[in-house]
Tab-separated table of C-alpha atoms and ligand atoms in Angstrom:
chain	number	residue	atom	x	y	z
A	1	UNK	CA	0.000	0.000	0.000
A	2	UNK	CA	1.249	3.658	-0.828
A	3	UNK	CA	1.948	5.799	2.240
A	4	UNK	CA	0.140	8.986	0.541
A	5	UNK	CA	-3.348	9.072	0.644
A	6	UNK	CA	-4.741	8.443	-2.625
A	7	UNK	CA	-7.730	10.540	-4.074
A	8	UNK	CA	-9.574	9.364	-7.301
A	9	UNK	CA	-11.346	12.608	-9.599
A	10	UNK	CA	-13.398	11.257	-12.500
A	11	UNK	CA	-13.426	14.185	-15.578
A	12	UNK	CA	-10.391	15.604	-14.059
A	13	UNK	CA	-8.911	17.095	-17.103
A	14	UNK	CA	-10.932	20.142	-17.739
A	15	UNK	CA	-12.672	22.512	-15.770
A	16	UNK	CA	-13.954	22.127	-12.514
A	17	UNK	CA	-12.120	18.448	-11.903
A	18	UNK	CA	-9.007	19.687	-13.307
A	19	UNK	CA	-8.991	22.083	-10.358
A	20	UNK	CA	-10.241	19.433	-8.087
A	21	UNK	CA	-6.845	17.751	-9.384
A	22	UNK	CA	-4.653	20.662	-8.648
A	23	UNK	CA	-6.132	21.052	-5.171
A	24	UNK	CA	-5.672	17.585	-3.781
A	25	UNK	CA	-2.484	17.658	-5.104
A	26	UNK	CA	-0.985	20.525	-3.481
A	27	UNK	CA	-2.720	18.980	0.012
A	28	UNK	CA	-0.260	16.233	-0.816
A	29	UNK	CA	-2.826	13.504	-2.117
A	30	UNK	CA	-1.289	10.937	-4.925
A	31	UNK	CA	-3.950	12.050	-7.339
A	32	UNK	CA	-5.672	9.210	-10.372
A	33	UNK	CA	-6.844	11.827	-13.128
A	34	UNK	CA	-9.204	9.728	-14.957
A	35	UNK	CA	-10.264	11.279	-18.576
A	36	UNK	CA	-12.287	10.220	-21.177
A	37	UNK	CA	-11.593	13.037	-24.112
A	38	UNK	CA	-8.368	15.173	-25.028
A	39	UNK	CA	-5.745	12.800	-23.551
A	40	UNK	CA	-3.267	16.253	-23.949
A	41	UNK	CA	-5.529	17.773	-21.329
A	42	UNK	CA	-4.942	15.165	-18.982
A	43	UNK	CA	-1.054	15.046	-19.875
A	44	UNK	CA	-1.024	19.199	-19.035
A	45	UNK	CA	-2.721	18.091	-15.404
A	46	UNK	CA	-0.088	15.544	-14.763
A	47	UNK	CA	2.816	18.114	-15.537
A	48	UNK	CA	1.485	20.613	-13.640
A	49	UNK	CA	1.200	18.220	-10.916
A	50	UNK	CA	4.203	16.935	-11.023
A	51	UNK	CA	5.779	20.765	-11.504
A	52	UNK	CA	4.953	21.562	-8.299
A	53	UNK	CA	6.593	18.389	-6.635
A	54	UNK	CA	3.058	16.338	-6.762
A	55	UNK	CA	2.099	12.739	-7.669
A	56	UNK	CA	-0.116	12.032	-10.562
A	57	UNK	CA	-1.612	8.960	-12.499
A	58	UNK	CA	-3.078	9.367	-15.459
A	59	UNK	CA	-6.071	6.624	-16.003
A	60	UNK	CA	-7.891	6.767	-19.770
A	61	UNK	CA	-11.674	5.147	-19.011
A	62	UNK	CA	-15.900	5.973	-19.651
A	63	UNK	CA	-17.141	6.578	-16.241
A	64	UNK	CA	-20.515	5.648	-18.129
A	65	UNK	CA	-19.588	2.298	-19.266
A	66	UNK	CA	-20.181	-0.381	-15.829
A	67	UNK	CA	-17.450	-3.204	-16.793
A	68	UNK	CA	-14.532	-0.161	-17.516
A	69	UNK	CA	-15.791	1.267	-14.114
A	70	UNK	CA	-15.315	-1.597	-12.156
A	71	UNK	CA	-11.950	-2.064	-13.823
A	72	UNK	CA	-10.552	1.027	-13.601
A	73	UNK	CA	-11.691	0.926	-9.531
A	74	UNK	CA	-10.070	-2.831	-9.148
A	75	UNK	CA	-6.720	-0.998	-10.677
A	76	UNK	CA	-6.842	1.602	-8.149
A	77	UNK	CA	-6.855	-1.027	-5.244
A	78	UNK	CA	-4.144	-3.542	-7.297
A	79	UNK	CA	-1.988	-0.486	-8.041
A	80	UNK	CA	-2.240	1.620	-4.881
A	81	UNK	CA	-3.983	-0.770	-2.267
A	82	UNK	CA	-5.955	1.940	-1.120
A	83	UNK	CA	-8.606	4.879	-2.174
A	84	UNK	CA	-9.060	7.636	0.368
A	85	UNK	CA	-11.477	10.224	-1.791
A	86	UNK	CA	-13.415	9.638	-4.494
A	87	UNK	CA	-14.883	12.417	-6.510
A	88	UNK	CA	-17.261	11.437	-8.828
A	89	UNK	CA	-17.186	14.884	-11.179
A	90	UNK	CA	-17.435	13.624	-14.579
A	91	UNK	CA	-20.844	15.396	-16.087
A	92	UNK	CA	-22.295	16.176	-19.556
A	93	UNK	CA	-25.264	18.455	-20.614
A	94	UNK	CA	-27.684	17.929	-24.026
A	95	UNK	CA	-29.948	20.890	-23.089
A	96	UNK	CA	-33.356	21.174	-24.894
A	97	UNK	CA	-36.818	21.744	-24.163
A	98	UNK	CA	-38.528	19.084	-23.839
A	99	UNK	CA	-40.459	19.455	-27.272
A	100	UNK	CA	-37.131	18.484	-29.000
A	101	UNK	CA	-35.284	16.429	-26.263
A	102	UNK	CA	-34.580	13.164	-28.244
A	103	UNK	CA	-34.812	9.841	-25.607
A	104	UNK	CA	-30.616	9.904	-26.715
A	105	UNK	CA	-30.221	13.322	-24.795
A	106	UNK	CA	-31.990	12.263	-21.901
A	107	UNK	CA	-30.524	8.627	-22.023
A	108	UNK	CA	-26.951	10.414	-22.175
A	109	UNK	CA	-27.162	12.396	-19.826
A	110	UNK	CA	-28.719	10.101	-16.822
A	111	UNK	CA	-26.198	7.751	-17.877
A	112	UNK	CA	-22.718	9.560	-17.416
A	113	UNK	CA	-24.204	11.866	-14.763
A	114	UNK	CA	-26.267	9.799	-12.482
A	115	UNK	CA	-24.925	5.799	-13.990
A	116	UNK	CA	-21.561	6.632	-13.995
A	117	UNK	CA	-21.579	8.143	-10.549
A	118	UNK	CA	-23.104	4.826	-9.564
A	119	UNK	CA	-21.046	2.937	-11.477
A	120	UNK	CA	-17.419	4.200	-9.500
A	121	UNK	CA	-18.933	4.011	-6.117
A	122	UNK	CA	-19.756	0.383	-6.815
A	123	UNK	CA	-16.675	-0.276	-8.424
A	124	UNK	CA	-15.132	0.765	-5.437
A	125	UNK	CA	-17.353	-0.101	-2.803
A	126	UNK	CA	-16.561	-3.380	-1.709
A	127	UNK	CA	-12.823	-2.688	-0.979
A	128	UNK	CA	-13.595	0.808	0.396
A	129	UNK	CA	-16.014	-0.461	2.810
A	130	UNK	CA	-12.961	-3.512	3.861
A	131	UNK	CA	-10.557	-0.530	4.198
A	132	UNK	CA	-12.876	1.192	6.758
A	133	UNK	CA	-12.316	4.707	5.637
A	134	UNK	CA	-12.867	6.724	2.685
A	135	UNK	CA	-14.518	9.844	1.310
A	136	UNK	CA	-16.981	10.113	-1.462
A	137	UNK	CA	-17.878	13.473	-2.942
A	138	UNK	CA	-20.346	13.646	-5.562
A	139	UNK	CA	-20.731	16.604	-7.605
A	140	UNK	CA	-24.349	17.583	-8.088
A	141	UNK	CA	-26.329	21.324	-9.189
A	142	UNK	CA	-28.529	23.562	-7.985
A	143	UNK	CA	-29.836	22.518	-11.109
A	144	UNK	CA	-31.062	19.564	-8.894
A	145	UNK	CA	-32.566	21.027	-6.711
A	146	UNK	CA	-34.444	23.961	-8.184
A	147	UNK	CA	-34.926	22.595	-11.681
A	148	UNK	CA	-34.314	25.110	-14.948
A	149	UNK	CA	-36.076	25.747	-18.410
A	150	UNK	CA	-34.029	23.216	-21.129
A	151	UNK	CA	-32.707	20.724	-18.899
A	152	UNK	CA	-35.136	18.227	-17.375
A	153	UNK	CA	-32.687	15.426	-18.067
A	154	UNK	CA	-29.949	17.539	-16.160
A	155	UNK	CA	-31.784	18.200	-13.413
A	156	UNK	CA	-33.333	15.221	-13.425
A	157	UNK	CA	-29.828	13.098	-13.040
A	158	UNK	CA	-28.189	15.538	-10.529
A	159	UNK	CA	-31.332	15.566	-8.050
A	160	UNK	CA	-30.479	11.520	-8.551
A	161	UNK	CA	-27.252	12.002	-7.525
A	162	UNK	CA	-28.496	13.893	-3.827
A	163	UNK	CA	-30.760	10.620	-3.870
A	164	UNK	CA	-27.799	8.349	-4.520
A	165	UNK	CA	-25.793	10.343	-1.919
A	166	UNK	CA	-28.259	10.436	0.949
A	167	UNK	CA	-28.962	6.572	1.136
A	168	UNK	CA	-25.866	5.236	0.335
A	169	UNK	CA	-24.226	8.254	3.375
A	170	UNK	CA	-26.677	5.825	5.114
A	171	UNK	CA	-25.318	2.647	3.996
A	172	UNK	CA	-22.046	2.973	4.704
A	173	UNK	CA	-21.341	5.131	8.120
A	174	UNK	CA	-21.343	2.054	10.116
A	175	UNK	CA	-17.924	1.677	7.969
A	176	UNK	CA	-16.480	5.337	8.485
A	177	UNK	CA	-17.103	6.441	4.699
A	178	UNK	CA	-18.621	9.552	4.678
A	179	UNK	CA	-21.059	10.240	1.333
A	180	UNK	CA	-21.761	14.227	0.540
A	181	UNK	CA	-22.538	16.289	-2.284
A	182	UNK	CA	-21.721	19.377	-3.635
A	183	UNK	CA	-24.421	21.041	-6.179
A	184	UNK	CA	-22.514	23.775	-7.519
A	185	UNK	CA	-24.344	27.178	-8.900
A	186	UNK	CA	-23.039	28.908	-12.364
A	187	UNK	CA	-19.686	28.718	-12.212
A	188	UNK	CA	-16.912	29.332	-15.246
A	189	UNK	CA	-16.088	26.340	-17.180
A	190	UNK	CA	-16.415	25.237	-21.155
A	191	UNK	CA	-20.043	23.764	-19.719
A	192	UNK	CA	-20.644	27.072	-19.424
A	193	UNK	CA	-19.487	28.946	-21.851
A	194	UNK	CA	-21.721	27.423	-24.256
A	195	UNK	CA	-24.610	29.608	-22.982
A	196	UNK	CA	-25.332	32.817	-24.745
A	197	UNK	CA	-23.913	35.968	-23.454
A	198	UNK	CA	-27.422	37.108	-23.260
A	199	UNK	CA	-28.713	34.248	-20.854
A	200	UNK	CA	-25.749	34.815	-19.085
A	201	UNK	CA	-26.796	38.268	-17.601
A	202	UNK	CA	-29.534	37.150	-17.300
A	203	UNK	CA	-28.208	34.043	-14.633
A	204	UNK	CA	-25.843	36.008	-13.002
A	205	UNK	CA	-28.875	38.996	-12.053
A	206	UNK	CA	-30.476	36.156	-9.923
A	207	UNK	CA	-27.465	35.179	-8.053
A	208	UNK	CA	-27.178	37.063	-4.771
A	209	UNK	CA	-23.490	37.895	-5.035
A	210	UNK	CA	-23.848	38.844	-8.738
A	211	UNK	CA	-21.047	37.112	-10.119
A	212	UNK	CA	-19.941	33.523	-11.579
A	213	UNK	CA	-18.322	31.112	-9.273
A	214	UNK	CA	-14.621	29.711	-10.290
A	215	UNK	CA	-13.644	26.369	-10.381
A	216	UNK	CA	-11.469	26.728	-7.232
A	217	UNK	CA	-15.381	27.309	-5.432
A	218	UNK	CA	-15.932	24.088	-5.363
A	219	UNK	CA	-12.166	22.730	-5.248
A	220	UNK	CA	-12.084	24.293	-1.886
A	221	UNK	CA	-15.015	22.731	-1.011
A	222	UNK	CA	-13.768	19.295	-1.830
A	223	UNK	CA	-10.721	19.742	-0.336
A	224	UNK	CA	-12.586	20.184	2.851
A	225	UNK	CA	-15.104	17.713	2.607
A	226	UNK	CA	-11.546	15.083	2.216
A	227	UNK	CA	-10.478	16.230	4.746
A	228	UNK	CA	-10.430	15.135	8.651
A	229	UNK	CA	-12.075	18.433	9.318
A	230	UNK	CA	-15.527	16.523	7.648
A	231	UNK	CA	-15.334	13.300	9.568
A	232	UNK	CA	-18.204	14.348	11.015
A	233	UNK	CA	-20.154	15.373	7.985
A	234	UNK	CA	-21.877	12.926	6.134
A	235	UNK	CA	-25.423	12.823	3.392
A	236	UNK	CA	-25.330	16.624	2.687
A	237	UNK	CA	-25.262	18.508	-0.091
A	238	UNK	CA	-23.329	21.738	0.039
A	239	UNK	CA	-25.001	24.787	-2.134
A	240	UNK	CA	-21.874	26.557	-3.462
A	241	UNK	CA	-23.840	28.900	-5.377
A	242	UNK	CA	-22.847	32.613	-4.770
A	243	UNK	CA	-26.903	32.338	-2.709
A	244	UNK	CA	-28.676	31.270	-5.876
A	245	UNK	CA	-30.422	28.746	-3.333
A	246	UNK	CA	-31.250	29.168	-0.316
B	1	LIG	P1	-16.464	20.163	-18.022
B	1	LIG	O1	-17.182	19.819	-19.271
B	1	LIG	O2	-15.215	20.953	-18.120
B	1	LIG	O3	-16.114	18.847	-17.187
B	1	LIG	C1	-16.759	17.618	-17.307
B	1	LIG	C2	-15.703	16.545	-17.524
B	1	LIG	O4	-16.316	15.252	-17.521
B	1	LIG	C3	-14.987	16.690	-18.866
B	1	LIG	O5	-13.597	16.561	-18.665
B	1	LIG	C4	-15.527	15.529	-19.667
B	1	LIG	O6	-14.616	15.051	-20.648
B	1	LIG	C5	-15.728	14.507	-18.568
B	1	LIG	N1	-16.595	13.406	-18.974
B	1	LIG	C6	-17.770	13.493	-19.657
B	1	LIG	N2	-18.263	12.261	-19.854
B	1	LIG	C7	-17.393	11.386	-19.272
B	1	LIG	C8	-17.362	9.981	-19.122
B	1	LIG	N3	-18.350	9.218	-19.631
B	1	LIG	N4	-16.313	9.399	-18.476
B	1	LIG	C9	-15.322	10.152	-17.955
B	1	LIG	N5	-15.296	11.510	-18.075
B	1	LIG	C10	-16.319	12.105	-18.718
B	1	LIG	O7	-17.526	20.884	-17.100
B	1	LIG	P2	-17.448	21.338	-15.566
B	1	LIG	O8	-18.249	22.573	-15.509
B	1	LIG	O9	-16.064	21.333	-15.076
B	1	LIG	O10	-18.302	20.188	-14.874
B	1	LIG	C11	-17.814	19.344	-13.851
B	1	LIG	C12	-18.983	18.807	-13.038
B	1	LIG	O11	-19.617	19.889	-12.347
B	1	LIG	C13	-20.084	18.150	-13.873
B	1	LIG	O12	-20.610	17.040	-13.189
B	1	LIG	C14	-21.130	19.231	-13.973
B	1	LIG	O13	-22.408	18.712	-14.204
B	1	LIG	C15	-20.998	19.875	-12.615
B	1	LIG	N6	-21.533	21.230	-12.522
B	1	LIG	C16	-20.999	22.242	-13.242
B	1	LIG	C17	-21.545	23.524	-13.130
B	1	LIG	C18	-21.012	24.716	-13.890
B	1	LIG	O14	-21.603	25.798	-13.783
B	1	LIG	N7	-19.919	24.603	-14.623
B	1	LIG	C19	-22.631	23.735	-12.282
B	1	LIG	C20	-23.143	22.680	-11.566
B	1	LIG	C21	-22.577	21.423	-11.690
């Protein structure tokens, strides 16, 4: 078993989980990377990891896709004997009203989002819950909990996740692994910059501190919720959100 504590972020090459990344890293966590597009992303993580005198591992798998889960979680364990955080970030959107959704946007998207966050935790579950410690962070929305014009099947798989995160935070206290969520508000990433600079204003008039949040919003949060600090948090969701909710 490695000495470092080792901390798993799925989508970690762009965005939000690249951050993640960056933030573990510098707490002194062996970071896995895992990636499924733009392998030079991940490579640019890794350096800048290992720049700054971190530990990296690059692992190339579809979060979406049960059988690669469950292998790329048994390779964790064979290669590392031991996962301390797992952040299950990886997320897509196919926004449309409902009128033109096709059942392959909705399908898609409750299968990375909501599947694929299911898909790690089991992967990992059964050696996590031998090891008797561990720290699963799920990355949810607002989205989830308040709903929004264009993106039922969005909303639909984040509010899963919160579901997903509050029974199994049940399941597996009696086993020290703490299960929380963050649902993060409208914060600067390519997700986002898709949206119309129009819509934008729009967003950002309803959010209380009337500005987007940055990726290292929510990689500060994380970094927490790993922690020791959060042993005795476990089954919430954190609204990181500049006060869109509340
Ligand atoms: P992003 O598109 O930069 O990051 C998502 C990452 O997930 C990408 O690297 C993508 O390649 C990866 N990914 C997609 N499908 C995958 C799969 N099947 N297997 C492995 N990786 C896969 O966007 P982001 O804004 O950084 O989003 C990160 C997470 O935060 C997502 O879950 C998203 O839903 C959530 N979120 C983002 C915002 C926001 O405002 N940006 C708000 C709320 C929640």
């Amino acid at each position: 078993m490695v000495e470092k504590k080792v901390a798993l972020v799925t989508g970690a090459n762009t965005g939000i989980g690249k951050e993640i990344a960056l933030t573990l890293a510098t707490e002194g966590y062996l970071v896995i990377v895992n990636y499924l597009f733009n392998e030079d992303k991940a490579q640019e993580v890794k350096l800048e990891i290992e720049n700054k005198g971190g530990q990296c591992h690059l692992q190339y798998g579809d979060v979406s896709d049960f059988k690669i889960a469950e292998e790329m979680m048994a390779e964790v364990f064979n290669t590392f004997g031991r996962l301390d955080v797992l952040v299950n970030n990886a997320g897509i959107t196919r926004d449309q009203l409902v009128l033109r959704m096709t059942e392959d946007d909705f399908d898609d998207v409750i299968r990375v989002n909501l599947k694929g966050t299911f898909n790690c935790i089991k992967g990992a579950s059964k050696k996590m819950l031998k090891q008797r410690f561990g720290k699963i962070i799920n990355m949810s929305s607002v989205v989830g909990i308040m709903g929004n014009v264009g993106q039922c099947n969005y909303s639909a798989s984040k509010a899963g996740v919160i579901g997903l995160t509050k029974s199994l935070a049940r399941e597996f206290a009696p086993r020290n692994i703490q299960v929380n969520a963050i649902a993060p508000g409208f914060i600067e990433t390519d997700m986002t910059d898709k949206i119309p600079e129009k819509i934008k204003e729009e967003m950002i008039s309803g959010i209380p501190l009337q500005r987007m949040g940055k990726p290292e919003d929510i990689a500060n949060i994380v970094a927490f919720l790993a922690s020791d600090k959060a042993n005795y948090i476990t089954g919430q969701i954190i609204q990181v959100d500049g006060g869109m909710t509340m």
